[in-house]
Amino acid sequence: MSIQVLFFGVIAEQQKTKALTIHGEDGMTVAKVMAKLGISPSKALLIAVNEQQQHDIEFPVHDGDEVAIMPPFSGG
Amino acid sequence: MSIQVLFFGVIAEQQKTKALTIHGEDGMTVAKVMAKLGISPSKALLIAVNEQQQHDIEFPVHDGDEVAIMPPFSGG
Amino acid sequence: MQRSTDHVRIQEEDFSMEAEVNAIRVTSQRIGGIATFLGCARDFSDNGVVSAIHFEQYASMAETAMQDLRKQALQKFDIIEVRIIHRVTTVVAGEQIVLIVVAAEHRASAFDACRWVIDTLKQYVPIWKKEVCSDIPKLCFDATPTPLH
Amino acid sequence: MQRSTDHVRIQEEDFSMEAEVNAIRVTSQRIGGIATFLGCARDFSDNGVVSAIHFEQYASMAETAMQDLRKQALQKFDIIEVRIIHRVTTVVAGEQIVLIVVAAEHRASAFDACRWVIDTLKQYVPIWKKEVCSDIPKLCFDATPTPLH
């Protein structure tokens, strides 16, 4: 299965891309997605799966899901 | 001596005038000015002498002073 | 004579919120947030349906009180500028009555000061409203009738 | 496609505070008070002198989050309408970034809701700012650099 991963702000700059596709087992956790990308879990990171913020990095992802890895929001 | 007395809002309507001049002794109190006009002291009335709000109706007034007798402010 | 450059004004004419906000906005690039309060004439009150509101002032005292209110706000809060405009005329439902504009580096102070200014204005500035109620044949007063005698 | 009649918008273009406030004001004569918050680009931050700020969004999620924010505000507070506009572009010091407009019968609810919306927007809506600091040769970030690895 494949997962679309999006990066924003400083994360995109550090990853040197705004989006990439990764492959893995269906039901793999967000933590595993991050591990594949070499990103350590951190309270300073925000995660969204299919545009829904997820606070549990053990949240499972499935084929076609969109995972966003984001720095703290700073709009306004 | 003479004092200029101003009325506003409902007070002006009840007094049927917006302004009048009264005469009396120099140093007479605001309470005495009100008594001369037949107005009982009331917490619902606000008083200003020469455009300065006065909370003590024993405040003395002098020749040429302007005394305003006002209902509660309701601007804004 | 009051001019649109004045930060404190009591006037008959309507005002442009944007013009008033921009007049402050251009004065400082330290401004991070502008909080405003716009008071409008509602079509109802405790007295029933309101078709118009007439405002009256004790002109000389009201002007001084509003200037003082601005100075107090500038001293009391960590803000950059305050503008206070109050109309004294007859307004119909939906029309603008009063505008408070507060600019600050940070939003918390802007909100605190804006709220304090409108709350204090109502207590402190000699302006009175009289509501014209369309379902009652006579004029009715917003304030509780003041006991005389 | 967002239109000026929409109460929630994320857009590149600048906005007119007066047009936005009036769009709400004409909808109801029950409105007694309108509280607004306008966020502007300051010329400084903890990082030094700021010459411009670039805003980026997670577009689809930001739009949904802002719509949700409006709905929550309407449920949580005794208010009549809420409008939220955020620009996503590069703004220079002094320019407008975000506008919150809250109309209510009474001013306390308008102030409470307006403040809640801007505070919550900052926590809840996926928009990021990057400050361009003129006294530092490289771009600098507003947020504390996020530790990776």
Coordinates of C-alpha atoms in Angstrom, one line a residue:
Chain A
M1 CA 0.0 0.0 0.0
S2 CA 1.1 3.6 -0.4
I3 CA 0.8 6.7 1.8
Q4 CA 1.1 10.3 0.7
V5 CA 3.2 12.2 3.2
L6 CA 3.0 16.0 3.3
F7 CA 5.5 18.4 5.1
F8 CA 5.0 22.0 6.0
G9 CA 7.1 24.9 7.2
V10 CA 10.4 24.1 8.7
I11 CA 9.8 20.4 8.3
A12 CA 9.5 20.8 4.6
E13 CA 12.7 22.7 4.5
Q14 CA 14.5 20.1 6.6
Q15 CA 13.1 17.2 4.5
K16 CA 13.9 19.3 1.3
T17 CA 10.5 18.4 -0.1
K18 CA 6.8 19.2 0.5
A19 CA 5.4 15.8 -0.3
L20 CA 6.5 12.2 -1.0
T21 CA 4.9 8.8 -1.2
I22 CA 6.0 5.9 1.0
H23 CA 5.1 2.2 0.8
G24 CA 4.5 -0.2 3.7
E25 CA 2.1 -2.6 5.4
D26 CA -1.6 -1.7 5.6
G27 CA -2.4 -0.6 9.2
M28 CA 1.2 0.6 9.9
T29 CA 1.2 3.3 12.6
V30 CA 2.0 7.0 12.1
A31 CA 5.1 6.3 14.3
K32 CA 6.3 3.8 11.8
V33 CA 5.7 6.2 8.9
M34 CA 7.9 8.7 10.8
A35 CA 10.6 6.2 11.5
K36 CA 10.8 5.3 7.8
L37 CA 11.4 9.0 7.2
G38 CA 14.0 9.3 9.9
I39 CA 11.8 11.7 11.9
S40 CA 11.8 11.1 15.7
P41 CA 8.5 11.6 17.5
S42 CA 8.4 14.9 19.2
K43 CA 5.8 17.0 21.1
A44 CA 6.8 19.9 18.9
L45 CA 5.4 18.0 15.8
L46 CA 1.7 17.9 14.8
I47 CA 0.3 15.1 12.8
A48 CA -2.8 14.9 10.7
V49 CA -4.2 11.8 8.9
N50 CA -6.6 12.7 6.1
E51 CA -6.8 16.3 7.3
Q52 CA -7.8 15.2 10.9
Q53 CA -5.3 16.1 13.6
Q54 CA -4.2 12.9 15.5
H55 CA -2.5 13.1 18.9
D56 CA -1.7 9.4 19.1
I57 CA 1.2 8.3 16.9
E58 CA 0.1 4.7 17.2
F59 CA -2.8 5.7 14.9
P60 CA -2.9 3.2 12.0
V61 CA -2.8 4.4 8.4
H62 CA -4.2 2.6 5.3
D63 CA -3.7 2.6 1.6
G64 CA -4.3 6.0 0.0
D65 CA -4.2 7.9 3.3
E66 CA -2.6 11.3 3.5
V67 CA -0.3 11.9 6.5
A68 CA 0.8 15.5 7.3
I69 CA 3.8 16.2 9.5
M70 CA 3.7 19.8 10.7
P71 CA 5.5 22.2 13.0
P72 CA 3.3 24.1 15.5
F73 CA 0.7 26.3 13.8
S74 CA 1.7 29.9 13.7
G75 CA -1.1 31.7 11.8
G76 CA -3.0 34.7 13.0
Chain B
M1 CA -24.7 85.3 43.6
S2 CA -26.1 83.4 40.7
I3 CA -25.7 79.8 39.6
Q4 CA -26.4 78.4 36.1
V5 CA -28.2 75.0 36.4
L6 CA -28.3 72.6 33.5
F7 CA -30.7 69.6 33.1
F8 CA -30.3 66.7 30.8
G9 CA -32.4 63.7 29.5
V10 CA -35.4 62.8 31.6
I11 CA -34.6 65.5 34.1
A12 CA -34.8 68.3 31.5
E13 CA -38.2 66.8 30.4
Q14 CA -39.4 66.7 34.0
Q15 CA -38.1 70.3 34.7
K16 CA -39.6 71.4 31.4
T17 CA -36.4 73.3 30.7
K18 CA -32.7 72.6 29.9
A19 CA -31.2 75.4 31.8
L20 CA -32.1 78.1 34.4
T21 CA -30.4 80.5 36.7
I22 CA -30.9 80.5 40.4
H23 CA -29.8 83.0 43.1
G24 CA -28.6 82.3 46.7
E25 CA -25.9 82.7 49.2
D26 CA -22.3 82.2 48.1
G27 CA -21.0 78.8 49.3
M28 CA -24.5 77.2 49.3
T29 CA -24.4 73.4 48.8
V30 CA -25.5 71.4 45.8
A31 CA -28.1 69.9 48.1
K32 CA -29.5 73.4 48.7
V33 CA -29.5 74.2 45.0
M34 CA -31.5 71.0 44.5
A35 CA -33.9 71.8 47.3
K36 CA -34.6 75.2 45.7
L37 CA -35.6 73.4 42.5
G38 CA -37.7 70.9 44.4
I39 CA -35.5 68.0 43.5
S40 CA -34.9 65.3 46.2
P41 CA -31.4 63.9 46.4
S42 CA -31.3 60.5 44.8
K43 CA -28.6 57.9 44.0
A44 CA -30.0 57.8 40.5
L45 CA -29.0 61.5 40.0
L46 CA -25.6 62.5 38.9
I47 CA -24.2 66.0 39.7
A48 CA -21.5 68.0 38.0
V49 CA -20.1 71.4 39.1
N50 CA -18.2 73.2 36.4
E51 CA -18.1 70.0 34.4
Q52 CA -16.5 68.0 37.2
Q53 CA -18.7 65.2 38.6
Q54 CA -19.3 65.6 42.3
H55 CA -20.5 62.7 44.5
D56 CA -20.9 64.8 47.6
I57 CA -24.1 66.9 47.6
E58 CA -22.6 69.0 50.4
F59 CA -20.2 70.4 47.8
P60 CA -20.3 74.2 47.9
V61 CA -21.0 76.3 44.9
H62 CA -20.0 79.9 44.2
D63 CA -21.1 82.8 42.0
G64 CA -20.9 82.0 38.3
D65 CA -20.7 78.2 38.9
E66 CA -22.4 75.8 36.5
V67 CA -24.3 72.9 38.1
A68 CA -25.6 70.0 36.0
I69 CA -28.3 67.7 37.3
M70 CA -28.2 64.5 35.2
P71 CA -29.8 61.1 34.9
P72 CA -27.4 58.1 34.7
F73 CA -25.3 58.3 31.5
S74 CA -26.5 56.0 28.8
G75 CA -24.1 56.5 25.9
G76 CA -22.3 53.8 24.0
Chain C
M1 CA -13.4 72.1 15.8
Q2 CA -13.0 68.4 15.6
R3 CA -11.1 66.9 12.7
S4 CA -10.8 63.3 11.4
T5 CA -7.2 63.4 12.6
D6 CA -8.5 63.7 16.2
H7 CA -8.4 60.5 18.2
V8 CA -11.4 61.6 20.3
R9 CA -14.6 62.9 18.6
I10 CA -18.2 63.5 19.4
Q11 CA -20.0 64.2 16.1
E12 CA -23.4 64.1 14.3
E13 CA -22.0 62.6 11.1
D14 CA -21.5 58.9 10.5
F15 CA -18.0 57.6 10.4
S16 CA -16.0 55.1 8.3
M17 CA -14.6 52.3 10.4
E18 CA -11.9 51.6 7.8
A19 CA -10.8 55.2 7.7
E20 CA -10.6 55.3 11.5
V21 CA -8.7 52.1 11.8
N22 CA -6.3 53.0 9.0
A23 CA -5.7 56.4 10.5
I24 CA -4.2 54.5 13.5
R25 CA -2.7 51.6 11.5
V26 CA -0.4 53.9 9.5
T27 CA 1.1 55.6 12.6
S28 CA 3.2 52.7 13.7
Q29 CA 4.7 49.5 12.3
R30 CA 4.9 48.2 15.9
I31 CA 1.2 47.5 15.8
G32 CA 0.5 43.8 15.8
G33 CA -3.2 43.8 16.7
I34 CA -6.1 46.2 16.5
A35 CA -9.2 45.5 18.5
T36 CA -12.3 47.5 17.8
F37 CA -15.8 47.7 19.1
L38 CA -18.6 49.1 17.0
G39 CA -21.9 49.9 18.7
C40 CA -25.0 49.8 16.5
A41 CA -28.6 50.7 17.0
R42 CA -30.7 47.6 17.7
D43 CA -34.3 47.4 16.7
F44 CA -35.4 46.3 20.1
S45 CA -34.8 46.9 23.8
D46 CA -36.4 46.1 27.1
N47 CA -39.0 48.8 26.1
G48 CA -40.1 47.0 23.0
V49 CA -39.4 47.6 19.3
V50 CA -37.1 50.6 18.8
S51 CA -37.4 52.5 15.6
A52 CA -34.8 55.2 16.4
I53 CA -32.4 56.3 19.2
H54 CA -31.7 60.0 19.9
F55 CA -28.5 60.9 21.6
E56 CA -27.9 64.0 23.7
Q57 CA -24.7 65.2 25.3
Y58 CA -23.4 67.6 27.9
A59 CA -21.1 68.8 25.2
S60 CA -18.2 70.5 27.0
M61 CA -18.1 67.9 29.8
A62 CA -18.5 64.9 27.4
E63 CA -15.5 66.1 25.3
T64 CA -13.3 66.4 28.4
A65 CA -14.4 63.0 29.7
M66 CA -13.7 61.3 26.4
Q67 CA -10.2 62.9 26.2
D68 CA -9.6 61.8 29.8
L69 CA -10.8 58.3 29.0
R70 CA -8.3 58.0 26.2
K71 CA -5.4 59.2 28.4
Q72 CA -6.4 56.8 31.2
A73 CA -6.5 53.9 28.7
L74 CA -3.0 54.8 27.3
Q75 CA -1.7 54.9 30.9
K76 CA -3.4 51.8 32.1
F77 CA -2.7 49.4 29.3
D78 CA 0.3 48.4 27.2
I79 CA -1.1 49.9 24.0
I80 CA 0.0 52.2 21.2
E81 CA -3.1 54.2 20.4
V82 CA -6.8 54.6 21.2
R83 CA -9.5 56.3 19.1
I84 CA -13.0 57.0 20.5
I85 CA -15.8 58.3 18.3
H86 CA -19.4 58.7 19.5
R87 CA -22.3 60.1 17.4
V88 CA -24.7 62.5 19.0
T89 CA -27.8 62.6 16.7
T90 CA -30.8 60.5 15.9
V91 CA -29.9 57.1 14.5
V92 CA -32.2 54.4 13.1
A93 CA -31.9 50.7 13.7
G94 CA -28.8 49.3 12.1
E95 CA -26.9 52.5 12.2
Q96 CA -23.5 53.1 13.8
I97 CA -23.3 54.8 17.2
V98 CA -19.9 54.4 18.7
L99 CA -16.5 53.2 17.7
I100 CA -13.5 52.3 19.8
V101 CA -10.2 51.4 18.1
V102 CA -7.3 50.2 20.1
A103 CA -3.9 49.3 18.6
A104 CA -1.2 47.4 20.5
E105 CA 1.8 45.3 19.9
H106 CA 0.0 42.3 21.3
R107 CA -3.6 41.3 21.1
A108 CA -4.4 40.7 24.8
S109 CA -3.7 44.4 25.7
A110 CA -5.7 45.6 22.7
F111 CA -8.8 43.5 23.7
D112 CA -8.5 44.4 27.4
A113 CA -8.2 48.1 26.7
C114 CA -11.0 48.1 24.1
R115 CA -13.4 46.5 26.4
W116 CA -12.4 48.7 29.3
V117 CA -12.9 51.9 27.2
I118 CA -16.4 51.0 26.1
D119 CA -17.4 49.8 29.6
T120 CA -16.0 52.9 31.2
L121 CA -17.4 55.3 28.5
K122 CA -20.9 54.2 29.5
Q123 CA -20.2 55.1 33.1
Y124 CA -18.1 58.1 32.7
V125 CA -19.2 60.2 29.6
P126 CA -22.3 62.5 29.9
I127 CA -24.2 61.2 26.9
W128 CA -27.8 60.0 27.1
K129 CA -29.9 58.0 24.7
K130 CA -33.6 58.2 24.3
E131 CA -35.3 55.4 22.4
V132 CA -38.2 56.1 20.1
C133 CA -40.4 53.0 20.3
S134 CA -42.6 52.3 17.5
D135 CA -45.1 50.1 19.3
I136 CA -45.7 52.7 22.1
P137 CA -47.2 56.0 21.1
K138 CA -44.9 58.1 23.3
L139 CA -41.2 58.4 23.7
C140 CA -39.7 55.9 26.1
F141 CA -36.5 56.2 28.1
D142 CA -33.7 53.6 28.1
A143 CA -32.7 54.4 31.7
T144 CA -35.0 53.6 34.6
P145 CA -37.0 56.8 35.2
T146 CA -35.3 58.8 37.8
P147 CA -37.4 59.6 40.9
L148 CA -37.8 63.3 41.4
H149 CA -39.4 64.8 44.6
Chain D
M1 CA -14.2 29.1 -5.0
Q2 CA -14.4 31.6 -2.1
R3 CA -16.5 34.7 -2.4
S4 CA -16.8 37.8 -0.4
T5 CA -20.2 36.6 0.8
D6 CA -18.5 33.7 2.5
H7 CA -18.0 34.1 6.3
V8 CA -14.8 32.0 6.3
R9 CA -12.0 32.7 3.8
I10 CA -8.3 32.1 3.3
Q11 CA -7.1 34.2 0.5
E12 CA -4.0 36.0 -1.0
E13 CA -5.7 39.3 -1.6
D14 CA -6.0 42.0 1.0
F15 CA -9.5 42.7 2.5
S16 CA -11.5 45.8 3.4
M17 CA -12.4 45.8 7.1
E18 CA -15.4 48.0 6.4
A19 CA -16.8 45.8 3.7
E20 CA -16.4 42.7 5.9
V21 CA -18.0 44.4 8.9
N22 CA -20.9 45.9 6.8
A23 CA -21.6 42.5 5.2
I24 CA -22.4 41.2 8.7
R25 CA -24.0 44.5 9.9
V26 CA -26.7 44.5 7.3
T27 CA -27.8 41.0 8.0
S28 CA -29.6 41.7 11.3
Q29 CA -31.0 44.7 13.2
R30 CA -30.7 42.7 16.4
I31 CA -26.9 43.5 16.3
G32 CA -26.0 45.8 19.2
G33 CA -22.3 45.4 19.1
I34 CA -19.6 44.2 16.7
A35 CA -16.1 43.3 18.1
T36 CA -13.3 42.9 15.6
F37 CA -9.7 41.9 15.8
L38 CA -7.3 42.9 13.0
G39 CA -3.9 41.3 13.0
C40 CA -1.2 43.3 11.3
A41 CA 2.4 42.5 10.3
R42 CA 4.8 44.1 12.8
D43 CA 8.2 45.3 11.9
F44 CA 9.9 43.3 14.7
S45 CA 9.8 40.0 16.5
D46 CA 12.0 38.1 18.9
N47 CA 14.1 37.4 15.9
G48 CA 14.9 41.1 15.2
V49 CA 13.7 43.5 12.5
V50 CA 11.1 41.8 10.3
S51 CA 10.8 43.1 6.7
A52 CA 8.1 40.7 5.5
I53 CA 6.2 37.6 6.7
H54 CA 5.3 34.7 4.4
F55 CA 2.3 32.6 5.2
E56 CA 1.8 29.1 4.1
Q57 CA -1.2 26.8 4.7
Y58 CA -2.3 23.2 4.5
A59 CA -5.1 24.4 2.3
S60 CA -7.8 21.7 2.5
M61 CA -7.3 21.2 6.3
A62 CA -7.1 24.9 7.0
E63 CA -10.4 25.6 5.3
T64 CA -12.1 22.9 7.2
A65 CA -10.6 24.0 10.5
M66 CA -11.7 27.6 10.0
Q67 CA -15.3 26.5 9.1
D68 CA -15.3 24.4 12.2
L69 CA -13.9 27.3 14.3
R70 CA -16.8 29.5 13.1
K71 CA -19.4 26.8 14.0
Q72 CA -17.9 26.2 17.4
A73 CA -17.9 29.9 18.1
L74 CA -21.6 30.2 17.1
Q75 CA -22.5 27.3 19.4
K76 CA -20.3 28.4 22.3
F77 CA -21.3 32.1 22.5
D78 CA -24.5 34.0 22.4
I79 CA -23.6 35.7 19.2
I80 CA -25.3 36.4 15.8
E81 CA -22.5 36.0 13.3
V82 CA -18.8 35.4 12.9
R83 CA -16.5 36.1 10.0
I84 CA -12.9 34.9 9.8
I85 CA -10.5 36.0 7.0
H86 CA -6.8 35.0 6.9
R87 CA -4.4 36.0 4.2
V88 CA -1.9 33.5 2.9
T89 CA 0.7 35.3 1.0
T90 CA 3.8 37.5 1.7
V91 CA 2.9 40.6 3.7
V92 CA 5.2 43.5 4.5
A93 CA 5.3 45.4 7.8
G94 CA 2.0 47.3 8.4
E95 CA -0.1 45.1 6.2
Q96 CA -3.2 43.2 7.2
I97 CA -3.0 39.5 8.0
V98 CA -6.2 38.3 9.7
L99 CA -9.6 39.7 10.5
I100 CA -12.1 38.3 13.0
V101 CA -15.6 40.0 13.1
V102 CA -18.2 39.0 15.7
A103 CA -21.6 40.5 15.9
A104 CA -23.9 40.0 18.9
E105 CA -26.8 41.6 20.6
H106 CA -24.6 42.5 23.6
R107 CA -21.0 43.5 23.6
A108 CA -19.7 41.1 26.3
S109 CA -20.4 38.0 24.1
A110 CA -19.0 39.8 21.0
F111 CA -15.7 40.5 22.9
D112 CA -15.5 37.0 24.4
A113 CA -16.2 35.2 21.1
C114 CA -13.8 37.5 19.1
R115 CA -11.0 36.8 21.5
W116 CA -11.7 33.1 21.7
V117 CA -11.7 32.8 17.9
I118 CA -8.3 34.5 17.4
D119 CA -6.8 32.6 20.3
T120 CA -8.2 29.3 19.0
L121 CA -7.3 29.9 15.4
K122 CA -3.6 30.1 16.3
Q123 CA -3.8 26.7 18.0
Y124 CA -6.2 25.0 15.6
V125 CA -5.7 26.1 12.0
P126 CA -2.8 24.7 9.9
I127 CA -1.2 28.0 8.8
W128 CA 2.5 28.9 9.4
K129 CA 4.4 32.1 9.2
K130 CA 8.0 32.6 8.2
E131 CA 9.5 35.9 9.0
V132 CA 12.0 37.5 6.7
C133 CA 14.4 39.3 8.9
S134 CA 16.3 42.1 7.3
D135 CA 19.1 42.2 9.8
I136 CA 19.9 38.6 9.4
P137 CA 21.2 37.4 6.0
K138 CA 19.1 34.2 6.0
L139 CA 15.4 33.5 6.6
C140 CA 14.4 33.0 10.2
F141 CA 11.5 31.1 11.7
D142 CA 9.0 32.4 14.1
A143 CA 8.4 29.1 15.7
T144 CA 11.2 27.4 17.8
P145 CA 13.0 25.1 15.4
T146 CA 11.5 21.7 15.7
P147 CA 13.9 19.0 16.7
L148 CA 14.2 16.2 14.1
H149 CA 16.1 13.0 14.6

